[in-house]
PDB file of C-alpha atoms in Angstrom:
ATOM      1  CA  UNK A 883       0.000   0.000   0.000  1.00 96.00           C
ATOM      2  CA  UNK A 884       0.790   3.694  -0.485  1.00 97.00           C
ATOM      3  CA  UNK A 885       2.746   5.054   2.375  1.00 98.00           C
ATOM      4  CA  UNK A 886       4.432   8.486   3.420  1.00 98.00           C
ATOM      5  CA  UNK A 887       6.364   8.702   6.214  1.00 98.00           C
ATOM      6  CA  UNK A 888       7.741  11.728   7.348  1.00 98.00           C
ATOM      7  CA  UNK A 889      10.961  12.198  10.080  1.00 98.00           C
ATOM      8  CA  UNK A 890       9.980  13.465  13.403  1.00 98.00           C
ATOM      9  CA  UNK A 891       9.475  16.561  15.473  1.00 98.00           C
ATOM     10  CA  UNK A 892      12.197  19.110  15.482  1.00 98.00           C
ATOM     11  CA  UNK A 893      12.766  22.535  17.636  1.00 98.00           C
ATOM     12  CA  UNK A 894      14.636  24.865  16.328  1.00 98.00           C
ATOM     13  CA  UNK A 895      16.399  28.272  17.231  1.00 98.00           C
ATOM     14  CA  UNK A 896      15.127  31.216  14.937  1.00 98.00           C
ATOM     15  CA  UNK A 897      17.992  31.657  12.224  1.00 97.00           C
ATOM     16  CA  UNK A 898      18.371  27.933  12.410  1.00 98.00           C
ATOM     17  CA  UNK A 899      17.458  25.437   8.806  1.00 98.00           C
ATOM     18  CA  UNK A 900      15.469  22.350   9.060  1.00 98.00           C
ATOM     19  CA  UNK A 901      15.877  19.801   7.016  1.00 98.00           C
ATOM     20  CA  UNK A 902      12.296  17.190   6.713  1.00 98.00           C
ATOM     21  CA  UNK A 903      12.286  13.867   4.928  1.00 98.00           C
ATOM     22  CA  UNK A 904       9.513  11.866   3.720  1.00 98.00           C
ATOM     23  CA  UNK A 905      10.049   8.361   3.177  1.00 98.00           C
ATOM     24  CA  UNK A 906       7.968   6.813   0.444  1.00 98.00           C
ATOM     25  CA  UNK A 907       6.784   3.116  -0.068  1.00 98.00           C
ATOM     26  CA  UNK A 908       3.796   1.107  -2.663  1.00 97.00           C
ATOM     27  CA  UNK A 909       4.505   2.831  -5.765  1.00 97.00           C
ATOM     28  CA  UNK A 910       7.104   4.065  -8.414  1.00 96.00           C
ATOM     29  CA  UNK A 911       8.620   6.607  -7.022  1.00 97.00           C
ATOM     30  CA  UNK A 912       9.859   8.515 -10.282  1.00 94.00           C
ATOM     31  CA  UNK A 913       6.126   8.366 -11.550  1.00 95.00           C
ATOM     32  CA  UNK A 914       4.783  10.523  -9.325  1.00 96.00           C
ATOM     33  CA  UNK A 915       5.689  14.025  -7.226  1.00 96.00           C
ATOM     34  CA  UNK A 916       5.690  15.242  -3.941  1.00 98.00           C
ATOM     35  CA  UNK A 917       3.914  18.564  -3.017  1.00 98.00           C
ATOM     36  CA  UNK A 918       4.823  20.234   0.693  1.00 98.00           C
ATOM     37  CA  UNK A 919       2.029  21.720   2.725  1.00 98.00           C
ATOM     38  CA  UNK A 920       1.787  23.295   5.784  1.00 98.00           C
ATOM     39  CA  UNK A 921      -0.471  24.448   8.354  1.00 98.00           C
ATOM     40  CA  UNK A 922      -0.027  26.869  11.558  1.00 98.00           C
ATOM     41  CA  UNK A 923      -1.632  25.985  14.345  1.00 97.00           C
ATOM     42  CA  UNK A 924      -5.014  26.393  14.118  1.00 95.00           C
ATOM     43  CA  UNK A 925      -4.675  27.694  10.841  1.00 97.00           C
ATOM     44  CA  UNK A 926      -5.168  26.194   6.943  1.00 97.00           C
ATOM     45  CA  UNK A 927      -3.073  24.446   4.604  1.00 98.00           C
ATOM     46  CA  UNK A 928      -0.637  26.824   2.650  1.00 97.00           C
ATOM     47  CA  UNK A 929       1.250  25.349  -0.389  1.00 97.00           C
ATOM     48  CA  UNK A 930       4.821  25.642  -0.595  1.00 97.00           C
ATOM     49  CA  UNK A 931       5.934  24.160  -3.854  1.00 96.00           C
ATOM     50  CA  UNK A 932       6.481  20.655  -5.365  1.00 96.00           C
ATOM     51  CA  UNK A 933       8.830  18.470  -7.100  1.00 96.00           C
ATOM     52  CA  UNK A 934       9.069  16.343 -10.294  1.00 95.00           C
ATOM     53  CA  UNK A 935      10.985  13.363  -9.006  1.00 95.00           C
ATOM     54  CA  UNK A 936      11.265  12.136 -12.825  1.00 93.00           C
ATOM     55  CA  UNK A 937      12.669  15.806 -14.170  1.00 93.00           C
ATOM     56  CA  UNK A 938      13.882  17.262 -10.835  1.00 93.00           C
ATOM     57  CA  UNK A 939      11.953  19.994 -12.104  1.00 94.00           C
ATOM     58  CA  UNK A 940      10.355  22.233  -8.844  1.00 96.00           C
ATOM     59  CA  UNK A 941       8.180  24.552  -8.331  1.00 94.00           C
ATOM     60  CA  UNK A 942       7.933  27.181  -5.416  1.00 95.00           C
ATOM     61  CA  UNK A 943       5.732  29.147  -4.119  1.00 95.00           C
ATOM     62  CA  UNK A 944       6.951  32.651  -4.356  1.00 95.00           C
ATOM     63  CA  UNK A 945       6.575  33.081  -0.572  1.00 95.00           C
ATOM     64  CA  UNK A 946       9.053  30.588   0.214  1.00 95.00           C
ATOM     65  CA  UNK A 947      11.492  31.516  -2.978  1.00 92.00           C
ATOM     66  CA  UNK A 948      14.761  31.491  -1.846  1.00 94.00           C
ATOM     67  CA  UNK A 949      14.255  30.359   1.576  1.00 97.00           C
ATOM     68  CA  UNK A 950      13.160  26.474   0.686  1.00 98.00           C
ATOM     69  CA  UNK A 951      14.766  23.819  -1.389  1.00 98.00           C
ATOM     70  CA  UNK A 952      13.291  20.658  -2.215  1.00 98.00           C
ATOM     71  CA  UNK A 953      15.321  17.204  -3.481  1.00 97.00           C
ATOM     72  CA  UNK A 954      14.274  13.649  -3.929  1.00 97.00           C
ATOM     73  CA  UNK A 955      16.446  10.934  -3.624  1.00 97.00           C
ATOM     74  CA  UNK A 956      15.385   7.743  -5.510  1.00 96.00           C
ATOM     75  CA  UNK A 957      18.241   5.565  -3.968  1.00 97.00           C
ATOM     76  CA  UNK A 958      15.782   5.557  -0.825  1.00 97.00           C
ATOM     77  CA  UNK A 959      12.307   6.913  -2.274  1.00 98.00           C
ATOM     78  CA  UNK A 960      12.976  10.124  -0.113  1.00 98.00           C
ATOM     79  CA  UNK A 961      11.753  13.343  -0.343  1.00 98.00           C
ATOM     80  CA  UNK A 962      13.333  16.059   1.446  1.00 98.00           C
ATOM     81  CA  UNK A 963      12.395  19.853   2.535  1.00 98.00           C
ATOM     82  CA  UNK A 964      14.779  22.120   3.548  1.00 98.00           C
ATOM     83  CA  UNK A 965      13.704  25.359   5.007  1.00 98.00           C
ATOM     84  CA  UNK A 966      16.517  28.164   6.152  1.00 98.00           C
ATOM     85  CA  UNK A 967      16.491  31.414   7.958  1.00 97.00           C
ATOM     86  CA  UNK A 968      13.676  30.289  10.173  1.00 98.00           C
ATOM     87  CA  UNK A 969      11.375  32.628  12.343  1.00 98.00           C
ATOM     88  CA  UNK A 970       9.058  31.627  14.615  1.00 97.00           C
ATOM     89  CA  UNK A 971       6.019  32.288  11.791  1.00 97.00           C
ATOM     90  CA  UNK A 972       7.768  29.113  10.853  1.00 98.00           C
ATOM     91  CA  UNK A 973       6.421  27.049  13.506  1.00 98.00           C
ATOM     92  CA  UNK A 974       3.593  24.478  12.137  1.00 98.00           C
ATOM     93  CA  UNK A 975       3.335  21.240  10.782  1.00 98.00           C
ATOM     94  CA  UNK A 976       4.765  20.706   7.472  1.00 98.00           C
ATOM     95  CA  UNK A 977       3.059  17.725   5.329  1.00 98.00           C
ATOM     96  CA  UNK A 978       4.740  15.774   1.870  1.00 98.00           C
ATOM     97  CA  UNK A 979       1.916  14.503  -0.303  1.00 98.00           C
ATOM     98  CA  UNK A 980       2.278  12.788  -3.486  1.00 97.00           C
ATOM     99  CA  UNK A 981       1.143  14.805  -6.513  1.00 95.00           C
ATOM    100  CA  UNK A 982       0.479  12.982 -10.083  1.00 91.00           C
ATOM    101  CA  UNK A 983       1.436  15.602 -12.582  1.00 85.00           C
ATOM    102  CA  UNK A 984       0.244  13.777 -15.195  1.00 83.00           C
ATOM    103  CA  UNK A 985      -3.908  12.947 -14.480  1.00 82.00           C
ATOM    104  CA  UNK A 986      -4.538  15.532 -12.572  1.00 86.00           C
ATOM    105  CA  UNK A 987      -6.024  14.182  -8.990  1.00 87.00           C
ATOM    106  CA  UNK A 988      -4.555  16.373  -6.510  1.00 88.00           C
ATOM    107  CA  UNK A 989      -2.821  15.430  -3.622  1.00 94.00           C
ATOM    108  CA  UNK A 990      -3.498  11.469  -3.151  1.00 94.00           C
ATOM    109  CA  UNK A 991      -1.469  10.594  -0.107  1.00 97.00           C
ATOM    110  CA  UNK A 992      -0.366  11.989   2.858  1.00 98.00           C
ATOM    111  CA  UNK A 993       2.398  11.592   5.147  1.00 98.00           C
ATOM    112  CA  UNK A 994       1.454  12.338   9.071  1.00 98.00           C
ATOM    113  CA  UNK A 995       3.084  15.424   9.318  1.00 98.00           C
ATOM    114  CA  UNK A 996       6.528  17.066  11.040  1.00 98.00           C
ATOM    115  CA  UNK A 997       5.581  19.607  13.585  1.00 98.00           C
ATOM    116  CA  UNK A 998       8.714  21.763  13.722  1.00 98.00           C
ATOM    117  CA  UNK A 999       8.745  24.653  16.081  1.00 98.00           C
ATOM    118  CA  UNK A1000      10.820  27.904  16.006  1.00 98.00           C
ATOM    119  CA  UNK A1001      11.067  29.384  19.559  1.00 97.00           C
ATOM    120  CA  UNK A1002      13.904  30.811  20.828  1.00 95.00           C
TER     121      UNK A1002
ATOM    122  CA  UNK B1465      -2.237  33.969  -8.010  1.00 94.00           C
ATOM    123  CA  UNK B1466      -5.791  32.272  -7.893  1.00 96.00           C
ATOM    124  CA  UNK B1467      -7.578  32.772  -4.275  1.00 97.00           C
ATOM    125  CA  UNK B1468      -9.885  30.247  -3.495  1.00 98.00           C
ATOM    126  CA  UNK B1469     -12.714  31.547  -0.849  1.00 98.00           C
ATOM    127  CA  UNK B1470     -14.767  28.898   1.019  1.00 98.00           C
ATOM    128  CA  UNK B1471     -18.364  29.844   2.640  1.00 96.00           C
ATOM    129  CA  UNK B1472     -19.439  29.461   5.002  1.00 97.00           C
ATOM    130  CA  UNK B1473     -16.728  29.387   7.417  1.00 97.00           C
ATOM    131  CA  UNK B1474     -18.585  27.256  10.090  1.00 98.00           C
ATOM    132  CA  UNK B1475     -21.386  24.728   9.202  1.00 98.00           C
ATOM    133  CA  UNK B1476     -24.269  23.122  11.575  1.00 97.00           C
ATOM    134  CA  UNK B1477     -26.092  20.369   9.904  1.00 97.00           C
ATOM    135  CA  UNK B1478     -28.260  18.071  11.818  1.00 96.00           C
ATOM    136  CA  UNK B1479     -27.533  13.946  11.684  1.00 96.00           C
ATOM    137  CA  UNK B1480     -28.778  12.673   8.134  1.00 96.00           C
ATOM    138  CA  UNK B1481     -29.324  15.797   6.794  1.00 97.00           C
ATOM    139  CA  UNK B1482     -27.892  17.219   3.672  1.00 97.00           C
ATOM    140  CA  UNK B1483     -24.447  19.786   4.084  1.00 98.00           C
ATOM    141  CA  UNK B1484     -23.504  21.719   0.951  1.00 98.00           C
ATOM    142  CA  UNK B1485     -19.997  23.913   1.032  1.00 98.00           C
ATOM    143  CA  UNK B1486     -19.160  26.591  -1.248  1.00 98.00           C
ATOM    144  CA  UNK B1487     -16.116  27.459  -2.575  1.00 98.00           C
ATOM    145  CA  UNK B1488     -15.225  30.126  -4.833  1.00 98.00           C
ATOM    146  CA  UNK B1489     -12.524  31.575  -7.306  1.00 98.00           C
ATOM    147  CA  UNK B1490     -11.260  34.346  -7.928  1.00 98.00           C
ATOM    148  CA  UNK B1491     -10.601  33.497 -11.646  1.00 97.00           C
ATOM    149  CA  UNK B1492     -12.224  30.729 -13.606  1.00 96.00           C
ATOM    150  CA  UNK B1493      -9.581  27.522 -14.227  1.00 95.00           C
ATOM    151  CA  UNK B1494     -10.041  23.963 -15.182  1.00 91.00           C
ATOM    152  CA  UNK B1495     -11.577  21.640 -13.272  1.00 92.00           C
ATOM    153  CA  UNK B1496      -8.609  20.913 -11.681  1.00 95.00           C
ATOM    154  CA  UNK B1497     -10.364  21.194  -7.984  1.00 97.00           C
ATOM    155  CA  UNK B1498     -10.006  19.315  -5.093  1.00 97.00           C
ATOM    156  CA  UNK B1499     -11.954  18.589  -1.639  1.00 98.00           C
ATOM    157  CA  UNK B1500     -10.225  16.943   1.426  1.00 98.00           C
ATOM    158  CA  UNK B1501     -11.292  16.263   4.415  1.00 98.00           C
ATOM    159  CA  UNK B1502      -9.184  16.828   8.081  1.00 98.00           C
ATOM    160  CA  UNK B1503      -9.585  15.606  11.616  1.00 98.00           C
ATOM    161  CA  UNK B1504      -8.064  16.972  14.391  1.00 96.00           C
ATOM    162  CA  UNK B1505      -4.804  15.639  14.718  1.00 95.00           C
ATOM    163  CA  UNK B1506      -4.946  14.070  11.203  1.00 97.00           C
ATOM    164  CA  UNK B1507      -3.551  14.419   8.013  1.00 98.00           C
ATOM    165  CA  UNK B1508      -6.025  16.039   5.146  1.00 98.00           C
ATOM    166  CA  UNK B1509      -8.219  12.972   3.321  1.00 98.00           C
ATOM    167  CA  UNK B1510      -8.168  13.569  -0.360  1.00 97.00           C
ATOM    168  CA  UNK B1511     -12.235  13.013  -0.781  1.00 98.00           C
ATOM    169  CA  UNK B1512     -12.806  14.523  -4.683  1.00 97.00           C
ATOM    170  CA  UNK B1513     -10.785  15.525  -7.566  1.00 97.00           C
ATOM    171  CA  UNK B1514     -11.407  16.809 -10.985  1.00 96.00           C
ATOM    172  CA  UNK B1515     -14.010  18.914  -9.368  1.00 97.00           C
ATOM    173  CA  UNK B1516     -16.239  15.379  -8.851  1.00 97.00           C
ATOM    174  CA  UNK B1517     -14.365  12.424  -8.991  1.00 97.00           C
ATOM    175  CA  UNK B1518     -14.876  10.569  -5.871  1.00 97.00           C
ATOM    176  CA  UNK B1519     -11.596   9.343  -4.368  1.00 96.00           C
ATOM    177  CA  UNK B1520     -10.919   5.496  -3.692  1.00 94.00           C
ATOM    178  CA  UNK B1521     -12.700   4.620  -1.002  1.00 96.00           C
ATOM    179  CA  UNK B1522     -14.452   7.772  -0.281  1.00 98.00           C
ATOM    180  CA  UNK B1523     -18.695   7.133   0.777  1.00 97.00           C
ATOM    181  CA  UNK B1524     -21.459   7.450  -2.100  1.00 98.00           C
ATOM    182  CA  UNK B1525     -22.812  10.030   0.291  1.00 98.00           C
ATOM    183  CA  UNK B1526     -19.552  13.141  -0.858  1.00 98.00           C
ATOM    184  CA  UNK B1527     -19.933  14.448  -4.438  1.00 98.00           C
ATOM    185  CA  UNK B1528     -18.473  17.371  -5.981  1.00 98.00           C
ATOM    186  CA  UNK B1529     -19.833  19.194  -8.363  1.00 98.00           C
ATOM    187  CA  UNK B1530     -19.226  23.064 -10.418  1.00 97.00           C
ATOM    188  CA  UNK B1531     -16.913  24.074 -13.313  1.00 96.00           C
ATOM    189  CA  UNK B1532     -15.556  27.905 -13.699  1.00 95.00           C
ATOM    190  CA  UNK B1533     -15.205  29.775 -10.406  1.00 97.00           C
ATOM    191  CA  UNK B1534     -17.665  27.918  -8.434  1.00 98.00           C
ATOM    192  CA  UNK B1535     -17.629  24.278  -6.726  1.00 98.00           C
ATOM    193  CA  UNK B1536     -19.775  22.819  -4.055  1.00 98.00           C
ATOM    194  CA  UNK B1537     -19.156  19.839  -2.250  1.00 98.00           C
ATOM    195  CA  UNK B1538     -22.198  17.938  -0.936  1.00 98.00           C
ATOM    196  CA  UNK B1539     -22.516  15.110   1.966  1.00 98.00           C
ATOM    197  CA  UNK B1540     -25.902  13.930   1.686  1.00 96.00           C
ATOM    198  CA  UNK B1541     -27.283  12.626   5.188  1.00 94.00           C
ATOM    199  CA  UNK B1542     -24.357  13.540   7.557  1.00 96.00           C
ATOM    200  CA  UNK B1543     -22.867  11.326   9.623  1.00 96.00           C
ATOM    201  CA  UNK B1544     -20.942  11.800  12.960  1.00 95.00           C
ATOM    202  CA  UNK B1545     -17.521  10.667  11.411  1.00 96.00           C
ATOM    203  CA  UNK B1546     -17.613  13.469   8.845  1.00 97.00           C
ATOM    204  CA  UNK B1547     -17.327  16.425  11.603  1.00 97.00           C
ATOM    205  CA  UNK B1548     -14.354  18.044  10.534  1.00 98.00           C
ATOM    206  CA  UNK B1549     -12.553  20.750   8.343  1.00 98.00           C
ATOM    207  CA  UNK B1550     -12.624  20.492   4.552  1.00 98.00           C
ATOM    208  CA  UNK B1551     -10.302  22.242   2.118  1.00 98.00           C
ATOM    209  CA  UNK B1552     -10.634  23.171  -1.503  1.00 98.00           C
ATOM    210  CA  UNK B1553      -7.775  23.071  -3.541  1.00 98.00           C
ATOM    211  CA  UNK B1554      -6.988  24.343  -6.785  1.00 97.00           C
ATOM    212  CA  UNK B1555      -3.822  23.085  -8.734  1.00 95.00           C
ATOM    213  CA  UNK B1556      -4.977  24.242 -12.170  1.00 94.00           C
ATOM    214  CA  UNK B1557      -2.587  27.394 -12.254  1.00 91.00           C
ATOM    215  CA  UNK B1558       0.405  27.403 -10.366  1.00 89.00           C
ATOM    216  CA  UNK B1559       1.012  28.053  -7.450  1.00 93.00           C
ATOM    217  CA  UNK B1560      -1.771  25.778  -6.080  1.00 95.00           C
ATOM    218  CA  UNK B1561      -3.952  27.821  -3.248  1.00 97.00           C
ATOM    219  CA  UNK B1562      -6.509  26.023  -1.008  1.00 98.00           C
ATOM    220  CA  UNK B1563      -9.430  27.656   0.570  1.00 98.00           C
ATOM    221  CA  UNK B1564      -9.532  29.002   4.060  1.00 98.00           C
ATOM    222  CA  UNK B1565     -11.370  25.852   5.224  1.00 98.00           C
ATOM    223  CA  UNK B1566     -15.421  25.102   5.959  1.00 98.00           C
ATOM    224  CA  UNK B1567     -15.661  23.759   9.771  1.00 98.00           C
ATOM    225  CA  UNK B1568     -18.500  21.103  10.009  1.00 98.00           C
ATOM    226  CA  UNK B1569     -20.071  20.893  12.838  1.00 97.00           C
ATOM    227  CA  UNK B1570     -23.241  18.671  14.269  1.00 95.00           C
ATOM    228  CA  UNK B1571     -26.322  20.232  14.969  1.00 92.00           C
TER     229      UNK B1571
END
């Protein structure tokens, strides 16, 4: 079956990076994408961009230009987020989803989410 | 960037009765709309793409339905397991946005 699992909790210092993995399983990796969500607490989802794990192509949300780079490794099936210069607007949890760029149905799966909070 | 407005924000629907959420664009796009569903503590639930494709899995009762700027997602005859927050999504024009979120709550 289709599974997404994503690395733990972190705590970070503001000015600190984070780096998030999401380990994938069930499918062909290099078929599909991974999008990155995330949602403050007590707040909605807000995109922040996705990958092509065929092309390595990705695409960020201009919010997060700059500030967030996004790799796949298909040694392991692993996506990874890495988000620098963090503030404590930073804290929430972050979510991987798969994304199939080619028929169009959204965001499929769902890891469990990485809360990562920025406190100081 | 497309913004995606949901309505209403907060939704009381008695036990088998009918819940219909809004969601609106602010430029029309390709049905290229999704609904999903999130508990408390949970992950989002991808429940309808393509503006009314039913996900695998997902109950007879959810259907989507709209084209252009505006999409509705129905539940007919609620049920206590679908309290929760649903999302719209649009990832028709990049960057995708999602709606603010409808809050369904039991009457």
């Amino acid at each position: 079956q289709v599974q997404l699992v994503q690395s733990g909790a972190e705590m970070k210092r503001p000015g600190a990076s984070v780096k998030v993995s999401c380990k994938t399983s069930g499918y062909t990796f290099n078929r599909y994408g991974v999008t990155w969500v995330r949602q403050a607490p007590g707040q909605g989802l807000e995109y922040m961009g996705s990958i092509s794990v065929y092309s390595g192509d990705t695409y960020y949300a201009q919010k997060f230009q700059g500030r967030v780079t996004l790799t796949t490794d298909t040694s392991t099936t692993t996506a990874h987020m890495d988000l620098r210069s963090l503030t404590s607007d930073d804290t929430a949890m972050y979510y991987c989803a798969r994304v199939d760029f080619s028929n169009s149905i959204g965001n499929d799966y769902w890891g469990q989410g990485t809360l990562l909070t920025v406190s100081s | 960037e497309i913004v995606m407005t949901q309505s209403p924000a907060t939704l009381s629907v008695s036990p088998g009765e009918r819940a219909t959420l809004s969601c609106r664009a602010s430029q029309s796009f390709n049905n290229n709309l999704a609904w999903y569903q999130q508990k408390p503590g949970q992950a989002p639930r991808l429940l309808i793409y393509g503006a009314s494709t039913r996900a695998t899995g997902v109950p007879v009762r959810f259907s989507g339905s709209g084209s252009g700027t505006e999409f509705t997602l129905t539940i007919d005859s609620l049920q206590s397991e679908d309290i929760a927050v649903y999302y719209c999504h649009q990832y028709d024009s990049w960057p995708d946005t999602f709606g603010q979120g409808t809050k369904l709550e039991m009457k």
